[in-house]
PDB file of C-alpha atoms in Angstrom:
ATOM      1  CA  MET A   1      -7.003 -18.992 -20.019  1.00 40.00           C
ATOM      2  CA  ALA A   2      -8.634 -19.158 -16.276  1.00 50.00           C
ATOM      3  CA  ALA A   3     -10.703 -22.282 -15.180  1.00 48.00           C
ATOM      4  CA  SER A   4     -14.136 -21.434 -15.399  1.00 41.00           C
ATOM      5  CA  ASN A   5     -16.816 -22.849 -13.591  1.00 46.00           C
ATOM      6  CA  GLY A   6     -20.396 -22.370 -15.730  1.00 41.00           C
ATOM      7  CA  GLY A   7     -21.994 -18.755 -14.988  1.00 54.00           C
ATOM      8  CA  ALA A   8     -19.672 -18.486 -11.645  1.00 82.00           C
ATOM      9  CA  LEU A   9     -15.951 -16.501 -11.149  1.00 92.00           C
ATOM     10  CA  PRO A  10     -12.875 -17.462 -12.975  1.00 94.00           C
ATOM     11  CA  VAL A  11     -10.951 -18.986 -11.017  1.00 96.00           C
ATOM     12  CA  VAL A  12      -7.778 -18.300 -11.054  1.00 97.00           C
ATOM     13  CA  ASP A  13      -4.357 -20.853  -9.802  1.00 96.00           C
ATOM     14  CA  LEU A  14      -2.141 -18.406  -8.008  1.00 97.00           C
ATOM     15  CA  ALA A  15       0.952 -21.276  -7.336  1.00 95.00           C
ATOM     16  CA  PRO A  16       3.090 -20.840 -10.399  1.00 94.00           C
ATOM     17  CA  PHE A  17       4.257 -18.016  -8.135  1.00 94.00           C
ATOM     18  CA  PHE A  18       5.098 -19.124  -5.448  1.00 92.00           C
ATOM     19  CA  ALA A  19       6.698 -21.716  -6.960  1.00 85.00           C
ATOM     20  CA  ALA A  20      11.191 -21.993  -8.416  1.00 71.00           C
ATOM     21  CA  GLY A  21      12.279 -20.253 -11.360  1.00 70.00           C
ATOM     22  CA  ASP A  22      12.692 -22.803 -13.851  1.00 69.00           C
ATOM     23  CA  ALA A  23      11.697 -22.751 -17.608  1.00 64.00           C
ATOM     24  CA  ASP A  24       7.909 -25.091 -16.869  1.00 73.00           C
ATOM     25  CA  ASP A  25       7.356 -22.376 -13.855  1.00 82.00           C
ATOM     26  CA  ALA A  26       8.075 -19.642 -16.203  1.00 87.00           C
ATOM     27  CA  GLY A  27       4.948 -20.909 -18.862  1.00 91.00           C
ATOM     28  CA  ALA A  28       2.807 -21.400 -15.778  1.00 92.00           C
ATOM     29  CA  ARG A  29       3.087 -18.465 -14.901  1.00 93.00           C
ATOM     30  CA  ALA A  30       2.525 -16.520 -18.228  1.00 94.00           C
ATOM     31  CA  ARG A  31      -0.420 -18.494 -18.259  1.00 95.00           C
ATOM     32  CA  ALA A  32      -1.925 -17.726 -14.853  1.00 96.00           C
ATOM     33  CA  THR A  33      -0.972 -13.377 -15.359  1.00 96.00           C
ATOM     34  CA  ASP A  34      -2.856 -14.175 -19.061  1.00 97.00           C
ATOM     35  CA  ALA A  35      -5.777 -15.353 -16.867  1.00 97.00           C
ATOM     36  CA  VAL A  36      -5.537 -12.776 -14.868  1.00 97.00           C
ATOM     37  CA  ARG A  37      -5.967  -9.983 -17.084  1.00 97.00           C
ATOM     38  CA  GLU A  38      -8.554 -11.654 -19.014  1.00 96.00           C
ATOM     39  CA  ALA A  39     -10.739 -11.861 -15.819  1.00 96.00           C
ATOM     40  CA  CYS A  40      -9.846  -7.957 -14.937  1.00 96.00           C
ATOM     41  CA  GLN A  41     -10.972  -7.077 -18.711  1.00 95.00           C
ATOM     42  CA  ALA A  42     -14.094  -9.846 -18.888  1.00 93.00           C
ATOM     43  CA  THR A  43     -16.022  -9.318 -15.700  1.00 90.00           C
ATOM     44  CA  GLY A  44     -13.352  -7.371 -13.263  1.00 95.00           C
ATOM     45  CA  PHE A  45     -14.213  -9.997 -10.611  1.00 96.00           C
ATOM     46  CA  PHE A  46     -12.155 -13.593  -9.729  1.00 97.00           C
ATOM     47  CA  ARG A  47     -11.352 -15.954  -7.791  1.00 97.00           C
ATOM     48  CA  ALA A  48      -8.036 -16.895  -6.432  1.00 97.00           C
ATOM     49  CA  VAL A  49      -6.790 -20.563  -5.370  1.00 97.00           C
ATOM     50  CA  ASN A  50      -3.206 -21.370  -4.561  1.00 97.00           C
ATOM     51  CA  HIS A  51      -2.999 -17.372  -2.853  1.00 98.00           C
ATOM     52  CA  GLY A  52      -0.419 -18.056   0.115  1.00 97.00           C
ATOM     53  CA  VAL A  53      -2.698 -17.081   2.668  1.00 98.00           C
ATOM     54  CA  PRO A  54      -2.915 -19.805   4.664  1.00 98.00           C
ATOM     55  CA  PRO A  55      -6.672 -21.714   4.801  1.00 97.00           C
ATOM     56  CA  GLU A  56      -6.552 -22.052   8.336  1.00 97.00           C
ATOM     57  CA  LEU A  57      -5.050 -18.916   9.379  1.00 98.00           C
ATOM     58  CA  MET A  58      -8.499 -17.961   7.328  1.00 98.00           C
ATOM     59  CA  ALA A  59     -10.413 -20.268   9.055  1.00 97.00           C
ATOM     60  CA  ARG A  60      -9.769 -18.925  12.040  1.00 98.00           C
ATOM     61  CA  ALA A  61     -10.329 -15.167  11.193  1.00 98.00           C
ATOM     62  CA  LEU A  62     -13.475 -15.733   9.946  1.00 98.00           C
ATOM     63  CA  ASP A  63     -14.367 -17.904  12.847  1.00 98.00           C
ATOM     64  CA  LEU A  64     -13.493 -15.356  15.803  1.00 98.00           C
ATOM     65  CA  SER A  65     -15.073 -12.508  13.840  1.00 98.00           C
ATOM     66  CA  ALA A  66     -18.260 -14.215  14.039  1.00 98.00           C
ATOM     67  CA  ALA A  67     -17.472 -14.554  18.343  1.00 98.00           C
ATOM     68  CA  PHE A  68     -16.845 -10.832  18.497  1.00 98.00           C
ATOM     69  CA  PHE A  69     -19.591  -9.724  16.613  1.00 98.00           C
ATOM     70  CA  ALA A  70     -22.181 -12.581  18.447  1.00 98.00           C
ATOM     71  CA  LEU A  71     -21.025 -10.504  21.631  1.00 98.00           C
ATOM     72  CA  PRO A  72     -23.718  -8.534  23.461  1.00 97.00           C
ATOM     73  CA  ASP A  73     -23.871  -4.744  22.046  1.00 95.00           C
ATOM     74  CA  GLU A  74     -21.841  -3.152  25.164  1.00 95.00           C
ATOM     75  CA  GLU A  75     -18.675  -5.442  24.622  1.00 96.00           C
ATOM     76  CA  LYS A  76     -18.754  -4.548  21.075  1.00 96.00           C
ATOM     77  CA  ALA A  77     -19.536  -0.910  22.025  1.00 94.00           C
ATOM     78  CA  LYS A  78     -15.683  -0.979  23.856  1.00 94.00           C
ATOM     79  CA  VAL A  79     -14.712  -0.561  20.333  1.00 94.00           C
ATOM     80  CA  ARG A  80     -16.169   2.222  19.082  1.00 90.00           C
ATOM     81  CA  PRO A  81     -13.709   5.103  17.312  1.00 80.00           C
ATOM     82  CA  ALA A  82     -13.190   7.445  19.698  1.00 75.00           C
ATOM     83  CA  GLU A  83     -14.778  10.687  18.902  1.00 74.00           C
ATOM     84  CA  GLY A  84     -12.762  13.897  18.077  1.00 68.00           C
ATOM     85  CA  ALA A  85      -9.863  14.190  15.338  1.00 63.00           C
ATOM     86  CA  SER A  86      -8.128  10.866  14.501  1.00 73.00           C
ATOM     87  CA  PRO A  87      -5.268  10.976  12.572  1.00 79.00           C
ATOM     88  CA  ALA A  88      -6.744   7.744  10.650  1.00 81.00           C
ATOM     89  CA  PRO A  89      -8.005   8.213   7.141  1.00 83.00           C
ATOM     90  CA  LEU A  90     -11.536   6.070   8.202  1.00 86.00           C
ATOM     91  CA  PRO A  91     -12.593   5.723  11.910  1.00 88.00           C
ATOM     92  CA  VAL A  92     -10.819   2.873  13.658  1.00 92.00           C
ATOM     93  CA  GLY A  93     -12.776  -0.030  15.056  1.00 94.00           C
ATOM     94  CA  TYR A  94     -16.490  -1.143  15.980  1.00 95.00           C
ATOM     95  CA  ALA A  95     -19.770   0.229  13.408  1.00 93.00           C
ATOM     96  CA  ARG A  96     -22.799  -0.503  12.768  1.00 93.00           C
ATOM     97  CA  GLN A  97     -25.057   0.978   9.249  1.00 90.00           C
ATOM     98  CA  PRO A  98     -27.676   3.645  11.505  1.00 86.00           C
ATOM     99  CA  ALA A  99     -31.075   3.001  11.243  1.00 84.00           C
ATOM    100  CA  HIS A 100     -32.149   4.282   8.386  1.00 82.00           C
ATOM    101  CA  SER A 101     -29.359   3.762   6.551  1.00 84.00           C
ATOM    102  CA  ALA A 102     -30.189   0.535   2.975  1.00 85.00           C
ATOM    103  CA  ASP A 103     -27.340  -1.286   4.984  1.00 90.00           C
ATOM    104  CA  LYS A 104     -27.534  -3.634   7.469  1.00 93.00           C
ATOM    105  CA  ASN A 105     -24.822  -5.211   8.462  1.00 95.00           C
ATOM    106  CA  GLU A 106     -21.542  -4.072  11.285  1.00 96.00           C
ATOM    107  CA  TYR A 107     -18.219  -4.364  10.932  1.00 96.00           C
ATOM    108  CA  LEU A 108     -15.337  -3.827  12.941  1.00 97.00           C
ATOM    109  CA  LEU A 109     -12.142  -1.785  10.991  1.00 96.00           C
ATOM    110  CA  LEU A 110      -8.230  -1.088  11.194  1.00 96.00           C
ATOM    111  CA  PHE A 111      -5.301   0.072   9.390  1.00 96.00           C
ATOM    112  CA  ASN A 112      -2.007  -1.277   9.270  1.00 96.00           C
ATOM    113  CA  PRO A 113      -1.136  -2.571  12.541  1.00 96.00           C
ATOM    114  CA  LYS A 114       2.048  -0.830  12.147  1.00 95.00           C
ATOM    115  CA  LEU A 115       0.855   2.550  12.554  1.00 94.00           C
ATOM    116  CA  GLY A 116      -0.202   2.454  15.854  1.00 92.00           C
ATOM    117  CA  LEU A 117      -4.044   3.686  15.350  1.00 92.00           C
ATOM    118  CA  ASN A 118      -6.043   0.553  15.624  1.00 94.00           C
ATOM    119  CA  HIS A 119      -9.215  -0.801  18.384  1.00 92.00           C
ATOM    120  CA  TYR A 120      -8.612  -3.523  19.446  1.00 95.00           C
ATOM    121  CA  PRO A 121     -11.563  -5.793  20.968  1.00 96.00           C
ATOM    122  CA  ALA A 122     -10.328  -7.282  24.145  1.00 95.00           C
ATOM    123  CA  HIS A 123     -12.445 -10.481  23.194  1.00 96.00           C
ATOM    124  CA  PRO A 124     -12.903 -13.729  21.390  1.00 97.00           C
ATOM    125  CA  ALA A 125      -8.731 -14.775  22.530  1.00 97.00           C
ATOM    126  CA  GLY A 126      -6.540 -14.288  19.800  1.00 97.00           C
ATOM    127  CA  PHE A 127      -8.658 -12.495  17.757  1.00 98.00           C
ATOM    128  CA  ARG A 128      -6.121  -9.246  17.832  1.00 98.00           C
ATOM    129  CA  ASP A 129      -3.095 -11.729  16.897  1.00 98.00           C
ATOM    130  CA  ALA A 130      -5.229 -13.612  14.114  1.00 98.00           C
ATOM    131  CA  LEU A 131      -6.291 -10.021  13.080  1.00 98.00           C
ATOM    132  CA  GLU A 132      -2.680  -8.761  12.648  1.00 98.00           C
ATOM    133  CA  GLU A 133      -1.602 -12.192  10.644  1.00 98.00           C
ATOM    134  CA  CYS A 134      -4.351 -11.652   8.187  1.00 98.00           C
ATOM    135  CA  TYR A 135      -3.570  -8.155   7.373  1.00 98.00           C
ATOM    136  CA  GLY A 136      -0.015  -9.240   7.049  1.00 98.00           C
ATOM    137  CA  LYS A 137      -1.010 -11.729   4.669  1.00 98.00           C
ATOM    138  CA  LEU A 138      -3.061 -10.377   2.729  1.00 98.00           C
ATOM    139  CA  THR A 139      -0.778  -7.226   2.614  1.00 98.00           C
ATOM    140  CA  GLU A 140       1.742  -9.943   0.393  1.00 98.00           C
ATOM    141  CA  LEU A 141      -1.001 -11.316  -1.990  1.00 98.00           C
ATOM    142  CA  GLY A 142      -1.921  -7.767  -2.474  1.00 98.00           C
ATOM    143  CA  LEU A 143       1.967  -6.700  -3.111  1.00 97.00           C
ATOM    144  CA  LEU A 144       2.041  -9.693  -5.621  1.00 97.00           C
ATOM    145  CA  ILE A 145      -1.793  -9.067  -7.417  1.00 97.00           C
ATOM    146  CA  GLN A 146      -0.748  -5.091  -8.400  1.00 97.00           C
ATOM    147  CA  ASP A 147       2.889  -7.619  -9.791  1.00 96.00           C
ATOM    148  CA  ILE A 148       1.374  -9.063 -11.518  1.00 97.00           C
ATOM    149  CA  LEU A 149      -1.424  -6.360 -12.848  1.00 97.00           C
ATOM    150  CA  SER A 150       1.465  -4.570 -14.447  1.00 96.00           C
ATOM    151  CA  GLU A 151       2.491  -6.964 -16.630  1.00 95.00           C
ATOM    152  CA  CYS A 152      -0.756  -7.497 -17.326  1.00 95.00           C
ATOM    153  CA  MET A 153      -0.989  -3.630 -18.009  1.00 95.00           C
ATOM    154  CA  GLY A 154       2.089  -4.311 -20.282  1.00 94.00           C
ATOM    155  CA  LEU A 155       3.857  -1.508 -17.287  1.00 95.00           C
ATOM    156  CA  PRO A 156       7.312  -1.482 -17.500  1.00 94.00           C
ATOM    157  CA  ARG A 157       8.212  -4.203 -14.667  1.00 90.00           C
ATOM    158  CA  GLY A 158       7.575  -3.182 -10.491  1.00 93.00           C
ATOM    159  CA  PHE A 159       5.372   0.494 -12.246  1.00 96.00           C
ATOM    160  CA  LEU A 160       2.099   0.044 -10.465  1.00 97.00           C
ATOM    161  CA  ALA A 161       4.953  -0.961  -7.060  1.00 97.00           C
ATOM    162  CA  ASP A 162       6.192   2.582  -7.162  1.00 97.00           C
ATOM    163  CA  TYR A 163       3.157   3.938  -8.636  1.00 97.00           C
ATOM    164  CA  ASN A 164       0.878   2.618  -4.535  1.00 97.00           C
ATOM    165  CA  ALA A 165       4.343   2.574  -2.524  1.00 97.00           C
ATOM    166  CA  ASP A 166       2.242   3.934   0.538  1.00 96.00           C
ATOM    167  CA  ARG A 167       0.533   1.269   2.714  1.00 96.00           C
ATOM    168  CA  GLY A 168      -0.807   3.747   5.292  1.00 95.00           C
ATOM    169  CA  PHE A 169      -4.442   3.595   3.446  1.00 95.00           C
ATOM    170  CA  ASP A 170      -4.611  -0.208   3.339  1.00 97.00           C
ATOM    171  CA  PHE A 171      -7.306  -0.930   5.039  1.00 97.00           C
ATOM    172  CA  LEU A 172      -9.358  -4.494   5.875  1.00 98.00           C
ATOM    173  CA  THR A 173     -12.665  -4.618   7.684  1.00 98.00           C
ATOM    174  CA  ALA A 174     -14.393  -7.378   9.487  1.00 98.00           C
ATOM    175  CA  LEU A 175     -18.647  -8.172   8.771  1.00 98.00           C
ATOM    176  CA  ARG A 176     -21.095  -9.570   9.639  1.00 97.00           C
ATOM    177  CA  TYR A 177     -24.462  -8.807   8.515  1.00 97.00           C
ATOM    178  CA  PHE A 178     -27.949  -9.708   9.689  1.00 96.00           C
ATOM    179  CA  PRO A 179     -30.543 -12.114   8.096  1.00 95.00           C
ATOM    180  CA  ALA A 180     -32.966 -10.782   5.614  1.00 94.00           C
ATOM    181  CA  THR A 181     -36.469 -10.563   7.296  1.00 89.00           C
ATOM    182  CA  SER A 182     -38.134 -10.621   4.106  1.00 88.00           C
ATOM    183  CA  PRO A 183     -37.446 -10.705   0.400  1.00 84.00           C
ATOM    184  CA  ASP A 184     -38.035  -7.736   0.117  1.00 84.00           C
ATOM    185  CA  GLU A 185     -36.041  -6.734   2.834  1.00 87.00           C
ATOM    186  CA  ASN A 186     -32.694  -8.512   1.880  1.00 91.00           C
ATOM    187  CA  ASN A 187     -29.805  -5.876   1.354  1.00 90.00           C
ATOM    188  CA  GLY A 188     -26.709  -6.535   2.732  1.00 93.00           C
ATOM    189  CA  ILE A 189     -24.805  -3.818   1.078  1.00 92.00           C
ATOM    190  CA  SER A 190     -25.526  -1.480  -2.163  1.00 91.00           C
ATOM    191  CA  ALA A 191     -24.944  -2.045  -5.880  1.00 92.00           C
ATOM    192  CA  HIS A 192     -21.762  -0.193  -5.887  1.00 93.00           C
ATOM    193  CA  GLU A 193     -18.241  -0.288  -7.162  1.00 95.00           C
ATOM    194  CA  ASP A 194     -14.850   0.004  -5.519  1.00 96.00           C
ATOM    195  CA  GLY A 195     -13.016   2.945  -5.298  1.00 96.00           C
ATOM    196  CA  ASN A 196      -9.807   1.635  -4.499  1.00 97.00           C
ATOM    197  CA  CYS A 197      -7.064  -0.641  -6.584  1.00 97.00           C
ATOM    198  CA  VAL A 198      -7.734  -3.708  -5.761  1.00 98.00           C
ATOM    199  CA  THR A 199      -9.974  -5.822  -2.991  1.00 98.00           C
ATOM    200  CA  PHE A 200      -9.747  -9.084  -1.003  1.00 98.00           C
ATOM    201  CA  VAL A 201     -12.379 -10.814  -0.127  1.00 98.00           C
ATOM    202  CA  LEU A 202     -13.084 -14.403   2.687  1.00 98.00           C
ATOM    203  CA  GLN A 203     -16.040 -15.591   3.098  1.00 97.00           C
ATOM    204  CA  ASP A 204     -17.426 -17.657   5.100  1.00 97.00           C
ATOM    205  CA  GLY A 205     -20.538 -20.966   3.657  1.00 95.00           C
ATOM    206  CA  VAL A 206     -23.709 -18.254   3.838  1.00 96.00           C
ATOM    207  CA  GLY A 207     -23.381 -16.776   0.290  1.00 95.00           C
ATOM    208  CA  GLY A 208     -25.123 -13.708  -0.983  1.00 95.00           C
ATOM    209  CA  LEU A 209     -21.740 -11.667  -2.596  1.00 97.00           C
ATOM    210  CA  GLU A 210     -23.555 -10.426  -5.984  1.00 96.00           C
ATOM    211  CA  VAL A 211     -20.926  -9.750  -9.670  1.00 96.00           C
ATOM    212  CA  LEU A 212     -23.018  -7.575 -12.060  1.00 93.00           C
ATOM    213  CA  GLY A 213     -22.983  -9.323 -15.485  1.00 89.00           C
ATOM    214  CA  GLU A 214     -22.188  -7.832 -18.359  1.00 84.00           C
ATOM    215  CA  ASP A 215     -25.543  -9.482 -19.211  1.00 87.00           C
ATOM    216  CA  GLY A 216     -26.612  -7.180 -16.999  1.00 90.00           C
ATOM    217  CA  ARG A 217     -27.822  -9.974 -14.718  1.00 92.00           C
ATOM    218  CA  TRP A 218     -25.858 -10.949 -11.326  1.00 94.00           C
ATOM    219  CA  VAL A 219     -23.344 -13.995 -10.976  1.00 93.00           C
ATOM    220  CA  PRO A 220     -22.990 -15.425  -7.786  1.00 94.00           C
ATOM    221  CA  ALA A 221     -19.791 -15.665  -6.008  1.00 94.00           C
ATOM    222  CA  GLU A 222     -20.262 -18.708  -3.962  1.00 92.00           C
ATOM    223  CA  PRO A 223     -17.962 -19.515  -0.859  1.00 93.00           C
ATOM    224  CA  VAL A 224     -15.835 -22.128  -1.777  1.00 95.00           C
ATOM    225  CA  GLU A 225     -13.296 -23.007   1.046  1.00 93.00           C
ATOM    226  CA  GLY A 226      -9.987 -22.005   1.295  1.00 95.00           C
ATOM    227  CA  SER A 227      -9.935 -19.128  -1.671  1.00 97.00           C
ATOM    228  CA  ILE A 228     -10.069 -15.602  -2.041  1.00 98.00           C
ATOM    229  CA  VAL A 229     -12.247 -13.623  -4.280  1.00 98.00           C
ATOM    230  CA  VAL A 230     -10.044 -10.861  -5.818  1.00 98.00           C
ATOM    231  CA  ASN A 231     -11.621  -7.813  -7.564  1.00 97.00           C
ATOM    232  CA  VAL A 232     -10.054  -4.603  -9.147  1.00 97.00           C
ATOM    233  CA  GLY A 233     -11.894  -1.089  -7.628  1.00 98.00           C
ATOM    234  CA  ASP A 234     -12.500   2.147  -9.810  1.00 98.00           C
ATOM    235  CA  VAL A 235      -7.784   3.093  -9.466  1.00 98.00           C
ATOM    236  CA  LEU A 236      -7.490   0.405 -12.580  1.00 98.00           C
ATOM    237  CA  GLN A 237     -10.754   1.409 -14.261  1.00 98.00           C
ATOM    238  CA  VAL A 238      -8.686   4.961 -15.084  1.00 98.00           C
ATOM    239  CA  LEU A 239      -5.059   4.135 -14.757  1.00 97.00           C
ATOM    240  CA  SER A 240      -6.268   0.839 -17.606  1.00 97.00           C
ATOM    241  CA  ASN A 241      -9.062   3.933 -19.784  1.00 97.00           C
ATOM    242  CA  ASN A 242     -11.229   1.542 -18.881  1.00 96.00           C
ATOM    243  CA  LYS A 243      -9.555  -1.570 -20.099  1.00 96.00           C
ATOM    244  CA  PHE A 244      -9.786  -3.353 -16.930  1.00 97.00           C
ATOM    245  CA  ARG A 245     -13.592  -3.372 -15.263  1.00 96.00           C
ATOM    246  CA  SER A 246     -14.678  -2.656 -11.439  1.00 97.00           C
ATOM    247  CA  ALA A 247     -16.951  -4.503 -11.627  1.00 93.00           C
ATOM    248  CA  THR A 248     -20.006  -3.462  -9.110  1.00 95.00           C
ATOM    249  CA  HIS A 249     -21.742  -6.002  -6.304  1.00 96.00           C
ATOM    250  CA  ARG A 250     -23.637  -6.285  -4.060  1.00 96.00           C
ATOM    251  CA  VAL A 251     -23.958  -8.332  -0.839  1.00 97.00           C
ATOM    252  CA  VAL A 252     -27.338  -9.933  -0.493  1.00 95.00           C
ATOM    253  CA  ARG A 253     -28.515 -11.010   2.888  1.00 95.00           C
ATOM    254  CA  ARG A 254     -29.927 -14.914   3.232  1.00 94.00           C
ATOM    255  CA  PRO A 255     -32.731 -15.623   5.896  1.00 94.00           C
ATOM    256  CA  GLY A 256     -31.997 -17.002   8.669  1.00 93.00           C
ATOM    257  CA  ALA A 257     -28.112 -16.764   9.011  1.00 95.00           C
ATOM    258  CA  HIS A 258     -25.861 -14.240   9.836  1.00 97.00           C
ATOM    259  CA  ARG A 259     -22.919 -14.020   6.712  1.00 97.00           C
ATOM    260  CA  HIS A 260     -19.549 -13.555   7.824  1.00 98.00           C
ATOM    261  CA  SER A 261     -16.520 -11.714   5.581  1.00 98.00           C
ATOM    262  CA  ILE A 262     -13.078  -9.973   5.379  1.00 98.00           C
ATOM    263  CA  ALA A 263     -12.922  -7.220   2.773  1.00 98.00           C
ATOM    264  CA  PHE A 264      -9.018  -5.987   2.803  1.00 98.00           C
ATOM    265  CA  PHE A 265      -8.654  -2.649   0.436  1.00 98.00           C
ATOM    266  CA  LEU A 266      -4.726  -2.142  -1.131  1.00 98.00           C
ATOM    267  CA  ASN A 267      -5.597   1.393  -1.035  1.00 97.00           C
ATOM    268  CA  LEU A 268      -3.991   4.137  -3.207  1.00 96.00           C
ATOM    269  CA  HIS A 269      -2.457   7.968  -1.104  1.00 95.00           C
ATOM    270  CA  GLY A 270      -4.676  10.298  -0.505  1.00 93.00           C
ATOM    271  CA  ASP A 271      -2.586  12.796  -2.516  1.00 96.00           C
ATOM    272  CA  LYS A 272      -1.605  10.587  -5.023  1.00 97.00           C
ATOM    273  CA  TRP A 273      -3.127  11.948  -8.919  1.00 98.00           C
ATOM    274  CA  VAL A 274      -4.784   9.483 -10.955  1.00 98.00           C
ATOM    275  CA  GLU A 275      -5.274   9.611 -14.572  1.00 97.00           C
ATOM    276  CA  PRO A 276      -4.771   7.527 -17.775  1.00 96.00           C
ATOM    277  CA  LEU A 277      -1.448   5.851 -18.666  1.00 95.00           C
ATOM    278  CA  PRO A 278       0.093   7.344 -21.617  1.00 92.00           C
ATOM    279  CA  GLU A 279       0.426   3.415 -22.629  1.00 92.00           C
ATOM    280  CA  PHE A 280      -3.447   3.152 -22.560  1.00 94.00           C
ATOM    281  CA  ALA A 281      -4.571   6.681 -23.259  1.00 91.00           C
ATOM    282  CA  GLY A 282      -3.065   9.559 -26.162  1.00 76.00           C
ATOM    283  CA  GLY A 283      -0.010   7.913 -27.071  1.00 71.00           C
ATOM    284  CA  ALA A 284      -2.029   4.951 -27.876  1.00 63.00           C
ATOM    285  CA  GLY A 285      -4.464   6.202 -30.320  1.00 74.00           C
ATOM    286  CA  GLU A 286      -7.346   6.359 -27.888  1.00 89.00           C
ATOM    287  CA  PRO A 287      -8.809   9.644 -26.215  1.00 94.00           C
ATOM    288  CA  PRO A 288      -8.714   9.558 -22.498  1.00 95.00           C
ATOM    289  CA  ARG A 289     -11.765   8.586 -20.890  1.00 96.00           C
ATOM    290  CA  TYR A 290     -11.529  10.693 -18.130  1.00 97.00           C
ATOM    291  CA  ARG A 291     -10.414  14.060 -16.684  1.00 97.00           C
ATOM    292  CA  GLY A 292      -7.387  13.141 -13.897  1.00 97.00           C
ATOM    293  CA  PHE A 293      -7.624  13.589 -10.728  1.00 97.00           C
ATOM    294  CA  ARG A 294      -6.567  13.756  -6.533  1.00 97.00           C
ATOM    295  CA  TYR A 295      -7.878   9.936  -4.901  1.00 97.00           C
ATOM    296  CA  ASN A 296      -7.911  12.297  -1.380  1.00 95.00           C
ATOM    297  CA  GLU A 297     -10.901  14.320  -3.578  1.00 95.00           C
ATOM    298  CA  TYR A 298     -12.865  11.653  -5.093  1.00 95.00           C
ATOM    299  CA  MET A 299     -12.909   9.291  -1.526  1.00 93.00           C
ATOM    300  CA  GLN A 300     -14.535  12.672   0.082  1.00 92.00           C
ATOM    301  CA  LEU A 301     -17.277  12.708  -2.093  1.00 92.00           C
ATOM    302  CA  ARG A 302     -17.708   9.346  -1.598  1.00 90.00           C
ATOM    303  CA  MET A 303     -17.839   9.248   1.622  1.00 87.00           C
ATOM    304  CA  ARG A 304     -20.011  11.914   0.962  1.00 84.00           C
ATOM    305  CA  ASN A 305     -22.595   9.623  -0.446  1.00 81.00           C
ATOM    306  CA  LYS A 306     -22.461   7.410   3.254  1.00 76.00           C
ATOM    307  CA  THR A 307     -22.995  10.799   5.475  1.00 76.00           C
ATOM    308  CA  HIS A 308     -25.033  12.263   3.421  1.00 77.00           C
ATOM    309  CA  PRO A 309     -27.369  10.650   1.017  1.00 76.00           C
ATOM    310  CA  PRO A 310     -28.220  12.474  -2.175  1.00 76.00           C
ATOM    311  CA  SER A 311     -32.262  12.567  -2.521  1.00 77.00           C
ATOM    312  CA  ARG A 312     -32.030  11.627  -5.898  1.00 81.00           C
ATOM    313  CA  PRO A 313     -30.042   8.305  -7.046  1.00 77.00           C
ATOM    314  CA  GLU A 314     -28.621   9.944 -10.126  1.00 79.00           C
ATOM    315  CA  ASP A 315     -27.002  12.563  -7.672  1.00 82.00           C
ATOM    316  CA  VAL A 316     -24.714   9.515  -6.036  1.00 82.00           C
ATOM    317  CA  VAL A 317     -20.827  10.259  -6.669  1.00 87.00           C
ATOM    318  CA  HIS A 318     -19.256   7.130  -9.195  1.00 92.00           C
ATOM    319  CA  ILE A 319     -16.304   7.453 -10.943  1.00 96.00           C
ATOM    320  CA  THR A 320     -18.454   8.612 -14.355  1.00 94.00           C
ATOM    321  CA  HIS A 321     -17.827  11.383 -12.053  1.00 92.00           C
ATOM    322  CA  TYR A 322     -14.610  11.877 -13.527  1.00 95.00           C
ATOM    323  CA  GLN A 323     -16.017  10.969 -17.406  1.00 95.00           C
ATOM    324  CA  ILE A 324     -14.812  12.685 -20.172  1.00 94.00           C
TER     325      ILE A 324
END
């Protein structure tokens, strides 16, 4: 089972997946797989430890990210996305949420460095190297988690790796959330679910990430040095026909402190078809809970939520848009 720490997120130790392959290790891997399954079914979130991403790299990337965001606005603006059409699925480089947005943060977004799409800051020194190293390590972790999820879901070995083999749509964002200005003005990022497959979050010591529990209460995902917060997104919820949970989460800003985090999104190619798998619907004796859709269509609808926010909250598109 996943280790419990009160009302906080379950903790999963991934060390067995990096060990040699004797019988004891196989048993430990099976227990860790069960812990991941349990967490994905219960909350959709867990905290990974012994995950293969060096703690020194995580700390260095967060420190350099904080140094970048502390630069003058005109310096950060040099990394803004270029005007006009871009081959990237999302604008790369630096951006800040518009003044009218309920979300109060700024961020730097990059795709797979091998694609040559990114805009990097010239300062601070070493930031680009740290981001690219983080990207590589988090990609490796994403592929490991994807294989574990295949096992958790009872799918053929390597099924998700084959289904989601294109790494051209994954992306990483370094974020800075501004300090809260009052108890009522503390929104960092509004309550939402992630539309992708799997998300990883590295965070500094400030805190503010919260997950909506089954009882309707917000559970803090408090920072624990060296750990990575993992959550499954809407794609896994649909594929599993609601067996895995894409949980609602938010960031609440704290007074007197900026919050820094790095989020990595293991994503799906926009042309992929998403629908409940036969292992969970139809042949499994349960009706499908969603109609099938092209992933890019859903991403465009979610993007429109931000670019053209509906006047009525009930008109914001969620994965329930495809619910049967």
